[in-house]
């Protein structure tokens, strides 16, 4: 599976992102098996790319979940801690 840009992932639905995550995890496990078997170096170099792709997919999923929570609790008196804006960094 090729490296996918973040802009393409933001337009996808959550089900598609979860399916993509499962595919990436399956590919990662295949790469780890190939590494233990002593396969070619070209296949092993993609392990880091697959790791980063999984991380990007999970980041997009978490961002959309927080965004939906913010929309749900907008204008309400009490809000959970998670969707509140983080004011310590900036």
PDB file of C-alpha atoms in Angstrom:
ATOM      1  CA  UNK A   1       0.000   0.000   0.000  1.00  0.00           C
ATOM      2  CA  UNK A   2       1.363   3.411  -0.950  1.00  0.00           C
ATOM      3  CA  UNK A   3       1.858   6.331   1.383  1.00  0.00           C
ATOM      4  CA  UNK A   4      -1.356   8.361   1.576  1.00  0.00           C
ATOM      5  CA  UNK A   5      -1.536  12.104   2.129  1.00  0.00           C
ATOM      6  CA  UNK A   6      -3.405  13.530   5.122  1.00  0.00           C
ATOM      7  CA  UNK A   7      -5.722  15.614   2.935  1.00  0.00           C
ATOM      8  CA  UNK A   8      -7.092  12.456   1.357  1.00  0.00           C
ATOM      9  CA  UNK A   9      -7.775  10.901   4.751  1.00  0.00           C
ATOM     10  CA  UNK A  10      -9.743  13.839   6.149  1.00  0.00           C
ATOM     11  CA  UNK A  11     -12.384  13.425   3.466  1.00  0.00           C
ATOM     12  CA  UNK A  12     -12.957   9.711   4.211  1.00  0.00           C
ATOM     13  CA  UNK A  13     -15.562   8.276   6.550  1.00  0.00           C
ATOM     14  CA  UNK A  14     -14.639   6.574   9.814  1.00  0.00           C
ATOM     15  CA  UNK A  15     -15.488   3.086   8.501  1.00  0.00           C
ATOM     16  CA  UNK A  16     -13.122   3.559   5.574  1.00  0.00           C
ATOM     17  CA  UNK A  17     -10.379   4.774   7.901  1.00  0.00           C
ATOM     18  CA  UNK A  18     -10.820   1.779  10.209  1.00  0.00           C
ATOM     19  CA  UNK A  19     -10.672  -0.574   7.217  1.00  0.00           C
ATOM     20  CA  UNK A  20      -7.510   1.151   6.019  1.00  0.00           C
ATOM     21  CA  UNK A  21      -5.994   0.829   9.504  1.00  0.00           C
ATOM     22  CA  UNK A  22      -6.674  -2.924   9.527  1.00  0.00           C
ATOM     23  CA  UNK A  23      -5.067  -3.299   6.099  1.00  0.00           C
ATOM     24  CA  UNK A  24      -2.002  -1.375   7.240  1.00  0.00           C
ATOM     25  CA  UNK A  25      -1.699  -3.487  10.388  1.00  0.00           C
ATOM     26  CA  UNK A  26      -1.891  -6.661   8.311  1.00  0.00           C
ATOM     27  CA  UNK A  27       0.819  -5.331   6.004  1.00  0.00           C
ATOM     28  CA  UNK A  28       2.946  -4.405   9.013  1.00  0.00           C
ATOM     29  CA  UNK A  29       2.707  -7.912  10.428  1.00  0.00           C
ATOM     30  CA  UNK A  30       3.755  -9.318   7.050  1.00  0.00           C
ATOM     31  CA  UNK A  31       6.748  -6.970   7.016  1.00  0.00           C
ATOM     32  CA  UNK A  32       7.760  -8.094  10.513  1.00  0.00           C
ATOM     33  CA  UNK A  33       7.575 -11.742   9.455  1.00  0.00           C
ATOM     34  CA  UNK A  34       9.692 -10.957   6.392  1.00  0.00           C
ATOM     35  CA  UNK A  35      12.227  -9.235   8.633  1.00  0.00           C
ATOM     36  CA  UNK A  36      12.562 -12.310  10.842  1.00  0.00           C
ATOM     37  CA  UNK A  37      12.851 -14.562   7.786  1.00  0.00           C
ATOM     38  CA  UNK A  38      15.756 -12.469   6.486  1.00  0.00           C
ATOM     39  CA  UNK A  39      14.037 -11.103   3.406  1.00  0.00           C
ATOM     40  CA  UNK A  40      15.274  -8.413   1.029  1.00  0.00           C
ATOM     41  CA  UNK A  41      16.187  -4.998   2.416  1.00  0.00           C
ATOM     42  CA  UNK A  42      13.752  -3.213   0.085  1.00  0.00           C
ATOM     43  CA  UNK A  43      10.807  -4.845   1.831  1.00  0.00           C
ATOM     44  CA  UNK A  44      12.167  -4.096   5.288  1.00  0.00           C
ATOM     45  CA  UNK A  45      12.589  -0.389   4.652  1.00  0.00           C
ATOM     46  CA  UNK A  46       8.799   0.012   4.361  1.00  0.00           C
ATOM     47  CA  UNK A  47       8.206  -0.917   8.015  1.00  0.00           C
ATOM     48  CA  UNK A  48       8.729   2.663   9.155  1.00  0.00           C
ATOM     49  CA  UNK A  49       6.481   4.017   6.376  1.00  0.00           C
ATOM     50  CA  UNK A  50       3.692   1.631   7.391  1.00  0.00           C
ATOM     51  CA  UNK A  51       4.090   2.604  11.063  1.00  0.00           C
ATOM     52  CA  UNK A  52       3.744   6.269  10.178  1.00  0.00           C
ATOM     53  CA  UNK A  53       0.735   5.597   7.955  1.00  0.00           C
ATOM     54  CA  UNK A  54      -1.032   3.795  10.814  1.00  0.00           C
ATOM     55  CA  UNK A  55      -0.252   6.735  13.081  1.00  0.00           C
ATOM     56  CA  UNK A  56      -1.647   9.190  10.548  1.00  0.00           C
ATOM     57  CA  UNK A  57      -4.878   7.229  10.195  1.00  0.00           C
ATOM     58  CA  UNK A  58      -5.347   7.041  13.969  1.00  0.00           C
ATOM     59  CA  UNK A  59      -4.631  10.761  14.288  1.00  0.00           C
ATOM     60  CA  UNK A  60      -7.340  11.603  11.751  1.00  0.00           C
ATOM     61  CA  UNK A  61      -9.818   9.316  13.550  1.00  0.00           C
ATOM     62  CA  UNK A  62      -9.079  10.976  16.906  1.00  0.00           C
ATOM     63  CA  UNK A  63      -9.317  14.468  15.410  1.00  0.00           C
ATOM     64  CA  UNK A  64     -12.724  13.770  13.903  1.00  0.00           C
ATOM     65  CA  UNK A  65     -13.993  12.259  17.167  1.00  0.00           C
ATOM     66  CA  UNK A  66     -12.902  15.339  19.132  1.00  0.00           C
ATOM     67  CA  UNK A  67     -14.397  17.637  16.524  1.00  0.00           C
ATOM     68  CA  UNK A  68     -17.742  15.821  16.736  1.00  0.00           C
ATOM     69  CA  UNK A  69     -17.660  16.008  20.549  1.00  0.00           C
ATOM     70  CA  UNK A  70     -16.975  19.743  20.374  1.00  0.00           C
ATOM     71  CA  UNK A  71     -19.958  20.196  18.061  1.00  0.00           C
ATOM     72  CA  UNK A  72     -22.181  18.115  20.364  1.00  0.00           C
ATOM     73  CA  UNK A  73     -21.257  19.992  23.549  1.00  0.00           C
ATOM     74  CA  UNK A  74     -21.193  23.463  21.987  1.00  0.00           C
ATOM     75  CA  UNK A  75     -23.391  25.820  23.985  1.00  0.00           C
ATOM     76  CA  UNK A  76     -23.899  23.390  26.883  1.00  0.00           C
ATOM     77  CA  UNK A  77     -23.102  24.345  30.441  1.00  0.00           C
ATOM     78  CA  UNK A  78     -20.872  21.395  31.348  1.00  0.00           C
ATOM     79  CA  UNK A  79     -18.296  19.893  29.010  1.00  0.00           C
ATOM     80  CA  UNK A  80     -16.060  16.859  29.404  1.00  0.00           C
ATOM     81  CA  UNK A  81     -12.359  17.578  29.781  1.00  0.00           C
ATOM     82  CA  UNK A  82     -11.271  15.972  26.523  1.00  0.00           C
ATOM     83  CA  UNK A  83     -12.851  18.323  23.932  1.00  0.00           C
ATOM     84  CA  UNK A  84     -11.860  21.486  25.760  1.00  0.00           C
ATOM     85  CA  UNK A  85      -9.142  23.497  24.014  1.00  0.00           C
ATOM     86  CA  UNK A  86      -5.637  22.941  25.322  1.00  0.00           C
ATOM     87  CA  UNK A  87      -4.326  26.293  26.593  1.00  0.00           C
ATOM     88  CA  UNK A  88      -0.927  25.257  27.946  1.00  0.00           C
ATOM     89  CA  UNK A  89       1.060  25.045  24.709  1.00  0.00           C
ATOM     90  CA  UNK A  90       0.033  28.201  22.900  1.00  0.00           C
TER      91      UNK A  90
END
